[in-house]
Amino acid sequence: MKTSRGAAILAIITAALLILPLVMHDTFVLRVLTEGIMWIGLAIAFDVIAGYTGYLNFGHGAFFGIGAYTIGILMMQAHLPFWVALPLGGVAAALTALIAGIPTLRLKGAYFAIATWALSRAIQQLALNVEFTGGPDGMRLEAFLNPLFFYYLMLITVGAIFLVLWYLLERAPFGLKLKAIREDEEGAKALGLNPTMLKMQSFILSAIPTGILGGIYAYWITFIDPSSTLGDLVSDQAVVMVVFGGMGTLFGPALGAILIFAFKTIFWAYLSDFQLLYLIILGALIAISVIFIPNGLWGTLVKRKAVARPQEKPEPASEPAALSAVAVPEEGN
């Protein structure tokens, strides 16, 4: 029942987003919606390693920047078409996660978070000091001025990411294995799971869609530089969106991304001169979420709904069924 209801809601939202550009022709609104959809994809990708596996990755923005720079380098220097370069952005992000995960996934808690943040800063410094990235001046891509194309491309990509992650994390055994590691890594190991391999798979699964979204972003914006694609803001906003929306779910990060991005859009429209205030508010939101709504907004709403729903009393078992339950001994007795 819950699954069919959720599928119906998703179908209605998807249909509305597909039809919206046909009835609304404002380019600015379309651009805002495109970026908002992108942030939904970044948030749910971040939640794979953070929410489902329990490893807070402060280097999430590095995968986004690697995807963006891969697209830029392959299109402008190797002269590959966009559709050939785009999947290679995901491959580059996956290879980075594989190499970075070997040392960092041995760490836990704050040590892992600090290590991934340091990795992100190192990649940013590399991009600032090598010539093929354009250094601090950045890189300009060939412009393709079609807002409708990028809107539908972002929508289809994020929709595909959501469906793939929903199947892997909510329907396949893989998601249960990650949750077992999150709850008790040593216990999961005692049950015969391989936490090292599963954490690496989770890290790579989080990096691939992030790199692809970074590639789409680069082609859409047409200009990338280390501060915009490899800076801390991408990771920081993903953390706030997931923690505020609810970790360990797919709907929570999506809800958090919508609310935080809406706030960001309004804030920059009217208070763009107070950049430091925006970062302070992001930090305050994390603190408030951790203290007052530790399950996130989505988790809190679901929990309250479950408490408010009257519990159905189980029907008394019939006499033959009760007798048979008593009569059948447990295995091993």
mmCIF file of C-alpha atoms in Angstrom:
data_model
loop_
_atom_site.group_PDB
_atom_site.id
_atom_site.type_symbol
_atom_site.label_atom_id
_atom_site.label_comp_id
_atom_site.label_asym_id
_atom_site.label_seq_id
_atom_site.Cartn_x
_atom_site.Cartn_y
_atom_site.Cartn_z
ATOM 1 C CA MET A 1 0.000 0.000 0.000
ATOM 2 C CA LYS A 2 2.755 2.447 0.981
ATOM 3 C CA THR A 3 4.800 1.504 -2.082
ATOM 4 C CA SER A 4 1.908 2.068 -4.481
ATOM 5 C CA ARG A 5 1.068 5.382 -2.812
ATOM 6 C CA GLY A 6 4.682 6.554 -3.054
ATOM 7 C CA ALA A 7 4.866 5.454 -6.687
ATOM 8 C CA ALA A 8 1.678 7.393 -7.445
ATOM 9 C CA ILE A 9 3.051 10.552 -5.813
ATOM 10 C CA LEU A 10 6.310 10.240 -7.747
ATOM 11 C CA ALA A 11 4.401 9.695 -10.986
ATOM 12 C CA ILE A 12 2.328 12.844 -10.399
ATOM 13 C CA ILE A 13 5.420 14.949 -9.572
ATOM 14 C CA THR A 14 7.294 13.615 -12.598
ATOM 15 C CA ALA A 15 4.353 14.294 -14.910
ATOM 16 C CA ALA A 16 4.047 17.845 -13.560
ATOM 17 C CA LEU A 17 7.767 18.516 -14.106
ATOM 18 C CA LEU A 18 7.579 17.101 -17.628
ATOM 19 C CA ILE A 19 4.591 19.259 -18.569
ATOM 20 C CA LEU A 20 5.686 22.439 -16.769
ATOM 21 C CA PRO A 21 8.021 23.830 -19.499
ATOM 22 C CA LEU A 22 5.216 23.444 -22.047
ATOM 23 C CA VAL A 23 2.972 25.869 -20.173
ATOM 24 C CA MET A 24 5.638 28.078 -18.560
ATOM 25 C CA HIS A 25 8.083 29.862 -20.864
ATOM 26 C CA ASP A 26 10.045 31.994 -18.394
ATOM 27 C CA THR A 27 13.750 31.235 -18.983
ATOM 28 C CA PHE A 28 14.787 32.400 -15.518
ATOM 29 C CA VAL A 29 12.309 30.115 -13.755
ATOM 30 C CA LEU A 30 13.394 27.229 -15.985
ATOM 31 C CA ARG A 31 17.019 27.859 -15.058
ATOM 32 C CA VAL A 32 16.178 27.904 -11.335
ATOM 33 C CA LEU A 33 14.231 24.656 -11.646
ATOM 34 C CA THR A 34 17.133 23.034 -13.512
ATOM 35 C CA GLU A 35 19.550 23.880 -10.718
ATOM 36 C CA GLY A 36 17.068 22.758 -8.076
ATOM 37 C CA ILE A 37 16.711 19.357 -9.767
ATOM 38 C CA MET A 38 20.497 19.078 -9.902
ATOM 39 C CA TRP A 39 20.732 19.621 -6.141
ATOM 40 C CA ILE A 40 18.194 16.864 -5.541
ATOM 41 C CA GLY A 41 20.479 14.491 -7.457
ATOM 42 C CA LEU A 42 23.574 15.653 -5.552
ATOM 43 C CA ALA A 43 21.822 15.229 -2.198
ATOM 44 C CA ILE A 44 20.573 11.681 -2.795
ATOM 45 C CA ALA A 45 23.981 10.681 -4.201
ATOM 46 C CA PHE A 46 25.659 12.052 -1.074
ATOM 47 C CA ASP A 47 23.228 10.104 1.111
ATOM 48 C CA VAL A 48 24.449 6.771 -0.285
ATOM 49 C CA ILE A 49 27.717 6.979 1.651
ATOM 50 C CA ALA A 50 26.531 9.291 4.449
ATOM 51 C CA GLY A 51 23.024 8.100 5.272
ATOM 52 C CA TYR A 52 22.958 4.458 4.254
ATOM 53 C CA THR A 53 26.571 3.591 5.110
ATOM 54 C CA GLY A 54 27.201 6.035 7.953
ATOM 55 C CA TYR A 55 30.332 7.740 6.573
ATOM 56 C CA LEU A 56 30.095 11.536 6.329
ATOM 57 C CA ASN A 57 31.956 12.576 3.172
ATOM 58 C CA PHE A 58 33.079 16.221 3.229
ATOM 59 C CA GLY A 59 34.846 15.694 -0.094
ATOM 60 C CA HIS A 60 31.639 15.090 -2.047
ATOM 61 C CA GLY A 61 32.204 18.260 -4.051
ATOM 62 C CA ALA A 62 35.465 16.834 -5.424
ATOM 63 C CA PHE A 63 33.530 14.259 -7.474
ATOM 64 C CA PHE A 64 31.319 17.032 -8.828
ATOM 65 C CA GLY A 65 34.344 19.090 -9.862
ATOM 66 C CA ILE A 66 36.135 16.101 -11.381
ATOM 67 C CA GLY A 67 33.096 15.359 -13.524
ATOM 68 C CA ALA A 68 32.915 19.002 -14.598
ATOM 69 C CA TYR A 69 36.605 19.234 -15.485
ATOM 70 C CA THR A 70 36.547 15.880 -17.278
ATOM 71 C CA ILE A 71 33.800 17.165 -19.563
ATOM 72 C CA GLY A 72 35.624 20.452 -20.115
ATOM 73 C CA ILE A 73 38.987 18.851 -20.923
ATOM 74 C CA LEU A 74 37.561 16.147 -23.185
ATOM 75 C CA MET A 75 35.301 18.540 -25.104
ATOM 76 C CA MET A 76 37.668 21.486 -25.460
ATOM 77 C CA GLN A 77 41.056 19.770 -25.694
ATOM 78 C CA ALA A 78 40.291 16.249 -26.969
ATOM 79 C CA HIS A 79 37.340 17.564 -29.043
ATOM 80 C CA LEU A 80 35.028 14.734 -28.018
ATOM 81 C CA PRO A 81 31.275 15.241 -28.362
ATOM 82 C CA PHE A 82 29.261 15.835 -25.202
ATOM 83 C CA TRP A 83 27.478 12.479 -25.244
ATOM 84 C CA VAL A 84 30.807 10.633 -25.384
ATOM 85 C CA ALA A 85 32.446 12.763 -22.707
ATOM 86 C CA LEU A 86 29.506 12.704 -20.259
ATOM 87 C CA PRO A 87 29.770 9.054 -19.113
ATOM 88 C CA LEU A 88 33.549 9.468 -18.864
ATOM 89 C CA GLY A 89 32.915 12.140 -16.222
ATOM 90 C CA GLY A 90 31.206 9.475 -14.123
ATOM 91 C CA VAL A 91 34.071 7.056 -14.806
ATOM 92 C CA ALA A 92 36.649 9.650 -13.704
ATOM 93 C CA ALA A 93 34.716 10.268 -10.485
ATOM 94 C CA ALA A 94 34.473 6.507 -9.862
ATOM 95 C CA LEU A 95 38.228 6.041 -10.351
ATOM 96 C CA THR A 96 38.896 8.915 -7.958
ATOM 97 C CA ALA A 97 36.616 7.314 -5.363
ATOM 98 C CA LEU A 98 38.365 3.983 -5.841
ATOM 99 C CA ILE A 99 41.836 5.445 -5.352
ATOM 100 C CA ALA A 100 40.802 7.769 -2.508
ATOM 101 C CA GLY A 101 38.726 5.105 -0.791
ATOM 102 C CA ILE A 102 41.647 2.729 -0.273
ATOM 103 C CA PRO A 103 43.224 4.871 2.487
ATOM 104 C CA THR A 104 40.243 6.941 3.664
ATOM 105 C CA LEU A 105 37.699 4.153 4.179
ATOM 106 C CA ARG A 106 39.987 2.637 6.782
ATOM 107 C CA LEU A 107 39.068 5.624 8.945
ATOM 108 C CA LYS A 108 35.821 6.217 10.807
ATOM 109 C CA GLY A 109 33.757 9.092 12.096
ATOM 110 C CA ALA A 110 35.371 12.509 12.191
ATOM 111 C CA TYR A 111 38.665 11.102 10.891
ATOM 112 C CA PHE A 112 36.999 10.004 7.643
ATOM 113 C CA ALA A 113 35.233 13.367 7.310
ATOM 114 C CA ILE A 114 38.502 15.278 7.794
ATOM 115 C CA ALA A 115 40.391 13.002 5.400
ATOM 116 C CA THR A 116 37.826 13.460 2.614
ATOM 117 C CA TRP A 117 37.781 17.221 3.185
ATOM 118 C CA ALA A 118 41.586 17.297 2.900
ATOM 119 C CA LEU A 119 41.369 15.250 -0.300
ATOM 120 C CA SER A 120 38.911 17.748 -1.774
ATOM 121 C CA ARG A 121 41.212 20.645 -0.919
ATOM 122 C CA ALA A 122 44.179 18.849 -2.453
ATOM 123 C CA ILE A 123 42.292 18.295 -5.720
ATOM 124 C CA GLN A 124 41.275 21.948 -5.741
ATOM 125 C CA GLN A 125 44.890 23.050 -5.310
ATOM 126 C CA LEU A 126 45.929 20.714 -8.120
ATOM 127 C CA ALA A 127 43.359 22.283 -10.430
ATOM 128 C CA LEU A 128 44.666 25.735 -9.489
ATOM 129 C CA ASN A 129 48.252 24.900 -10.414
ATOM 130 C CA VAL A 130 48.127 22.816 -13.605
ATOM 131 C CA GLU A 131 47.799 24.286 -17.065
ATOM 132 C CA PHE A 132 45.330 21.868 -18.680
ATOM 133 C CA THR A 133 42.578 22.946 -16.237
ATOM 134 C CA GLY A 134 43.132 26.633 -16.929
ATOM 135 C CA GLY A 135 44.498 27.203 -13.441
ATOM 136 C CA PRO A 136 42.819 29.964 -11.411
ATOM 137 C CA ASP A 137 41.401 31.464 -14.616
ATOM 138 C CA GLY A 138 39.187 28.449 -15.141
ATOM 139 C CA MET A 139 37.992 26.917 -18.372
ATOM 140 C CA ARG A 140 35.360 28.072 -20.846
ATOM 141 C CA LEU A 141 33.312 25.545 -22.812
ATOM 142 C CA GLU A 142 31.526 25.988 -26.091
ATOM 143 C CA ALA A 143 28.131 27.531 -25.383
ATOM 144 C CA PHE A 144 24.967 25.604 -26.138
ATOM 145 C CA LEU A 145 22.121 28.017 -25.405
ATOM 146 C CA ASN A 146 19.108 25.775 -25.022
ATOM 147 C CA PRO A 147 17.593 25.991 -21.517
ATOM 148 C CA LEU A 148 14.878 23.471 -22.364
ATOM 149 C CA PHE A 149 17.485 20.875 -23.359
ATOM 150 C CA PHE A 150 19.342 21.175 -20.078
ATOM 151 C CA TYR A 151 16.121 21.152 -18.052
ATOM 152 C CA TYR A 152 14.981 17.850 -19.529
ATOM 153 C CA LEU A 153 18.498 16.398 -19.467
ATOM 154 C CA MET A 154 18.843 17.208 -15.765
ATOM 155 C CA LEU A 155 15.341 15.931 -15.001
ATOM 156 C CA ILE A 156 15.842 12.628 -16.837
ATOM 157 C CA THR A 157 19.298 12.120 -15.318
ATOM 158 C CA VAL A 158 18.170 12.785 -11.747
ATOM 159 C CA GLY A 159 15.071 10.642 -12.292
ATOM 160 C CA ALA A 160 17.261 7.763 -13.487
ATOM 161 C CA ILE A 161 19.618 8.239 -10.517
ATOM 162 C CA PHE A 162 16.674 8.136 -8.116
ATOM 163 C CA LEU A 163 15.230 4.956 -9.638
ATOM 164 C CA VAL A 164 18.573 3.125 -9.687
ATOM 165 C CA LEU A 165 19.374 4.089 -6.091
ATOM 166 C CA TRP A 166 15.843 3.267 -4.964
ATOM 167 C CA TYR A 167 16.176 -0.249 -6.352
ATOM 168 C CA LEU A 168 19.696 -0.840 -5.017
ATOM 169 C CA LEU A 169 19.129 0.682 -1.576
ATOM 170 C CA GLU A 170 15.465 -0.067 -0.856
ATOM 171 C CA ARG A 171 14.697 -3.244 -2.795
ATOM 172 C CA ALA A 172 17.973 -5.124 -3.296
ATOM 173 C CA PRO A 173 19.979 -6.807 -0.490
ATOM 174 C CA PHE A 174 22.762 -4.283 -1.079
ATOM 175 C CA GLY A 175 20.880 -1.593 0.854
ATOM 176 C CA LEU A 176 20.344 -3.871 3.853
ATOM 177 C CA LYS A 177 24.053 -4.706 3.898
ATOM 178 C CA LEU A 178 24.974 -1.020 3.965
ATOM 179 C CA LYS A 179 22.542 -0.386 6.806
ATOM 180 C CA ALA A 180 24.084 -3.285 8.727
ATOM 181 C CA ILE A 181 27.507 -1.625 8.409
ATOM 182 C CA ARG A 182 26.044 1.693 9.523
ATOM 183 C CA GLU A 183 24.464 0.199 12.636
ATOM 184 C CA ASP A 184 27.280 -2.168 13.679
ATOM 185 C CA GLU A 185 30.270 -2.706 11.416
ATOM 186 C CA GLU A 186 31.830 -5.383 13.612
ATOM 187 C CA GLY A 187 28.519 -7.172 13.894
ATOM 188 C CA ALA A 188 28.104 -7.084 10.111
ATOM 189 C CA LYS A 189 31.561 -8.589 9.760
ATOM 190 C CA ALA A 190 30.605 -11.351 12.204
ATOM 191 C CA LEU A 191 27.610 -12.169 9.983
ATOM 192 C CA GLY A 192 29.931 -12.830 7.063
ATOM 193 C CA LEU A 193 29.700 -9.485 5.262
ATOM 194 C CA ASN A 194 32.754 -7.766 3.816
ATOM 195 C CA PRO A 195 32.540 -4.164 5.124
ATOM 196 C CA THR A 196 35.635 -3.017 3.234
ATOM 197 C CA MET A 197 34.237 -4.092 -0.133
ATOM 198 C CA LEU A 198 30.733 -2.805 0.608
ATOM 199 C CA LYS A 199 32.011 0.594 1.754
ATOM 200 C CA MET A 200 34.082 0.892 -1.414
ATOM 201 C CA GLN A 201 31.065 0.024 -3.555
ATOM 202 C CA SER A 202 28.990 2.598 -1.676
ATOM 203 C CA PHE A 203 31.680 5.255 -2.118
ATOM 204 C CA ILE A 204 31.872 4.604 -5.857
ATOM 205 C CA LEU A 205 28.079 4.484 -6.177
ATOM 206 C CA SER A 206 27.928 7.912 -4.542
ATOM 207 C CA ALA A 207 30.645 9.321 -6.824
ATOM 208 C CA ILE A 208 29.356 8.206 -10.247
ATOM 209 C CA PRO A 209 26.085 10.215 -10.358
ATOM 210 C CA THR A 210 27.844 13.178 -8.763
ATOM 211 C CA GLY A 211 30.463 13.186 -11.534
ATOM 212 C CA ILE A 212 27.783 12.917 -14.230
ATOM 213 C CA LEU A 213 25.842 15.834 -12.744
ATOM 214 C CA GLY A 214 29.067 17.831 -12.590
ATOM 215 C CA GLY A 215 29.588 17.186 -16.305
ATOM 216 C CA ILE A 216 26.086 18.358 -17.189
ATOM 217 C CA TYR A 217 26.598 21.434 -15.026
ATOM 218 C CA ALA A 218 29.839 22.335 -16.830
ATOM 219 C CA TYR A 219 28.237 22.122 -20.282
ATOM 220 C CA TRP A 220 25.190 24.033 -19.053
ATOM 221 C CA ILE A 221 27.059 26.896 -17.332
ATOM 222 C CA THR A 222 29.855 26.911 -19.999
ATOM 223 C CA PHE A 223 32.451 28.155 -17.496
ATOM 224 C CA ILE A 224 34.110 26.285 -14.638
ATOM 225 C CA ASP A 225 36.865 27.186 -12.201
ATOM 226 C CA PRO A 226 38.270 25.567 -9.029
ATOM 227 C CA SER A 227 36.296 27.765 -6.649
ATOM 228 C CA SER A 228 32.882 27.117 -8.207
ATOM 229 C CA THR A 229 33.174 23.373 -8.874
ATOM 230 C CA LEU A 230 35.786 22.184 -6.363
ATOM 231 C CA GLY A 231 35.051 24.560 -3.489
ATOM 232 C CA ASP A 232 33.582 23.626 -0.121
ATOM 233 C CA LEU A 233 30.124 25.025 -0.899
ATOM 234 C CA VAL A 234 29.010 21.960 -2.894
ATOM 235 C CA SER A 235 29.887 19.582 -0.068
ATOM 236 C CA ASP A 236 28.587 21.907 2.664
ATOM 237 C CA GLN A 237 25.199 22.372 1.028
ATOM 238 C CA ALA A 238 24.865 18.637 0.356
ATOM 239 C CA VAL A 239 25.539 17.942 4.046
ATOM 240 C CA VAL A 240 22.914 20.468 5.164
ATOM 241 C CA MET A 241 20.323 19.179 2.676
ATOM 242 C CA VAL A 242 20.744 15.567 3.753
ATOM 243 C CA VAL A 243 20.955 16.186 7.508
ATOM 244 C CA PHE A 244 18.008 18.597 7.446
ATOM 245 C CA GLY A 245 15.894 16.421 5.150
ATOM 246 C CA GLY A 246 16.681 13.077 6.784
ATOM 247 C CA MET A 247 19.599 10.699 6.361
ATOM 248 C CA GLY A 248 19.211 7.088 5.318
ATOM 249 C CA THR A 249 16.262 7.698 2.983
ATOM 250 C CA LEU A 250 15.842 8.932 -0.567
ATOM 251 C CA PHE A 251 12.851 11.182 0.067
ATOM 252 C CA GLY A 252 14.548 12.986 2.965
ATOM 253 C CA PRO A 253 17.510 14.371 0.978
ATOM 254 C CA ALA A 254 15.172 15.286 -1.896
ATOM 255 C CA LEU A 255 12.931 17.235 0.499
ATOM 256 C CA GLY A 256 15.942 18.857 2.134
ATOM 257 C CA ALA A 257 17.369 19.830 -1.256
ATOM 258 C CA ILE A 258 14.103 21.480 -2.317
ATOM 259 C CA LEU A 259 13.761 23.507 0.894
ATOM 260 C CA ILE A 260 17.416 24.529 1.217
ATOM 261 C CA PHE A 261 17.709 25.446 -2.461
ATOM 262 C CA ALA A 262 14.505 27.506 -2.266
ATOM 263 C CA PHE A 263 15.923 29.327 0.757
ATOM 264 C CA LYS A 264 19.246 29.865 -1.044
ATOM 265 C CA THR A 265 17.514 31.297 -4.112
ATOM 266 C CA ILE A 266 15.466 33.750 -2.051
ATOM 267 C CA PHE A 267 18.461 34.679 0.113
ATOM 268 C CA TRP A 268 20.745 35.464 -2.839
ATOM 269 C CA ALA A 269 17.967 37.415 -4.539
ATOM 270 C CA TYR A 270 17.521 39.820 -1.616
ATOM 271 C CA LEU A 271 20.589 39.467 0.637
ATOM 272 C CA SER A 272 23.442 38.805 -1.781
ATOM 273 C CA ASP A 273 25.706 41.274 0.050
ATOM 274 C CA PHE A 274 25.702 39.094 3.197
ATOM 275 C CA GLN A 275 27.578 35.995 2.012
ATOM 276 C CA LEU A 276 28.949 35.189 5.475
ATOM 277 C CA LEU A 277 25.439 35.230 6.917
ATOM 278 C CA TYR A 278 24.399 32.497 4.485
ATOM 279 C CA LEU A 279 27.175 30.192 5.721
ATOM 280 C CA ILE A 280 26.252 30.964 9.338
ATOM 281 C CA ILE A 281 22.643 30.003 8.633
ATOM 282 C CA LEU A 282 23.750 26.735 7.028
ATOM 283 C CA GLY A 283 25.780 25.886 10.114
ATOM 284 C CA ALA A 284 22.868 26.802 12.379
ATOM 285 C CA LEU A 285 20.536 24.548 10.383
ATOM 286 C CA ILE A 286 22.869 21.579 10.912
ATOM 287 C CA ALA A 287 23.013 22.268 14.662
ATOM 288 C CA ILE A 288 19.234 22.638 14.916
ATOM 289 C CA SER A 289 18.658 19.484 12.901
ATOM 290 C CA VAL A 290 21.045 17.393 14.993
ATOM 291 C CA ILE A 291 19.620 18.631 18.311
ATOM 292 C CA PHE A 292 15.885 18.935 17.677
ATOM 293 C CA ILE A 293 15.154 16.695 14.664
ATOM 294 C CA PRO A 294 17.895 14.031 14.652
ATOM 295 C CA ASN A 295 15.911 11.949 12.165
ATOM 296 C CA GLY A 296 15.638 14.892 9.806
ATOM 297 C CA LEU A 297 12.457 16.546 8.602
ATOM 298 C CA TRP A 298 11.260 13.545 6.593
ATOM 299 C CA GLY A 299 12.050 11.048 9.350
ATOM 300 C CA THR A 300 10.244 13.194 11.920
ATOM 301 C CA LEU A 301 7.129 13.498 9.734
ATOM 302 C CA VAL A 302 7.050 9.752 9.072
ATOM 303 C CA LYS A 303 7.509 8.983 12.775
ATOM 304 C CA ARG A 304 4.719 11.326 13.854
ATOM 305 C CA LYS A 305 2.409 9.878 11.224
ATOM 306 C CA ALA A 306 3.139 6.372 12.486
ATOM 307 C CA VAL A 307 2.425 7.417 16.086
ATOM 308 C CA ALA A 308 -0.796 9.193 15.129
ATOM 309 C CA ARG A 309 -2.091 6.219 13.142
ATOM 310 C CA PRO A 310 -4.220 3.939 15.391
ATOM 311 C CA GLN A 311 -2.685 0.528 15.726
ATOM 312 C CA GLU A 312 -4.841 -2.316 14.571
ATOM 313 C CA LYS A 313 -5.375 -5.050 17.119
ATOM 314 C CA PRO A 314 -4.302 -8.453 15.852
ATOM 315 C CA GLU A 315 -7.115 -10.945 15.433
ATOM 316 C CA PRO A 316 -7.056 -13.801 17.953
ATOM 317 C CA ALA A 317 -5.701 -16.975 16.480
ATOM 318 C CA SER A 318 -8.163 -19.774 15.947
ATOM 319 C CA GLU A 319 -7.905 -22.736 18.263
ATOM 320 C CA PRO A 320 -6.459 -25.198 15.712
ATOM 321 C CA ALA A 321 -3.837 -22.645 14.586
ATOM 322 C CA ALA A 322 -2.855 -21.893 18.177
ATOM 323 C CA LEU A 323 -2.568 -25.574 19.030
ATOM 324 C CA SER A 324 -0.478 -26.279 15.952
ATOM 325 C CA ALA A 325 1.849 -23.391 16.804
ATOM 326 C CA VAL A 326 2.437 -24.856 20.241
ATOM 327 C CA ALA A 327 2.717 -28.407 19.015
ATOM 328 C CA VAL A 328 5.390 -27.782 16.382
ATOM 329 C CA PRO A 329 8.781 -27.738 18.122
ATOM 330 C CA GLU A 330 11.476 -25.257 17.059
ATOM 331 C CA GLU A 331 14.305 -26.551 14.926
ATOM 332 C CA GLY A 332 17.173 -27.844 17.003
ATOM 333 C CA ASN A 333 15.022 -28.709 20.023
#
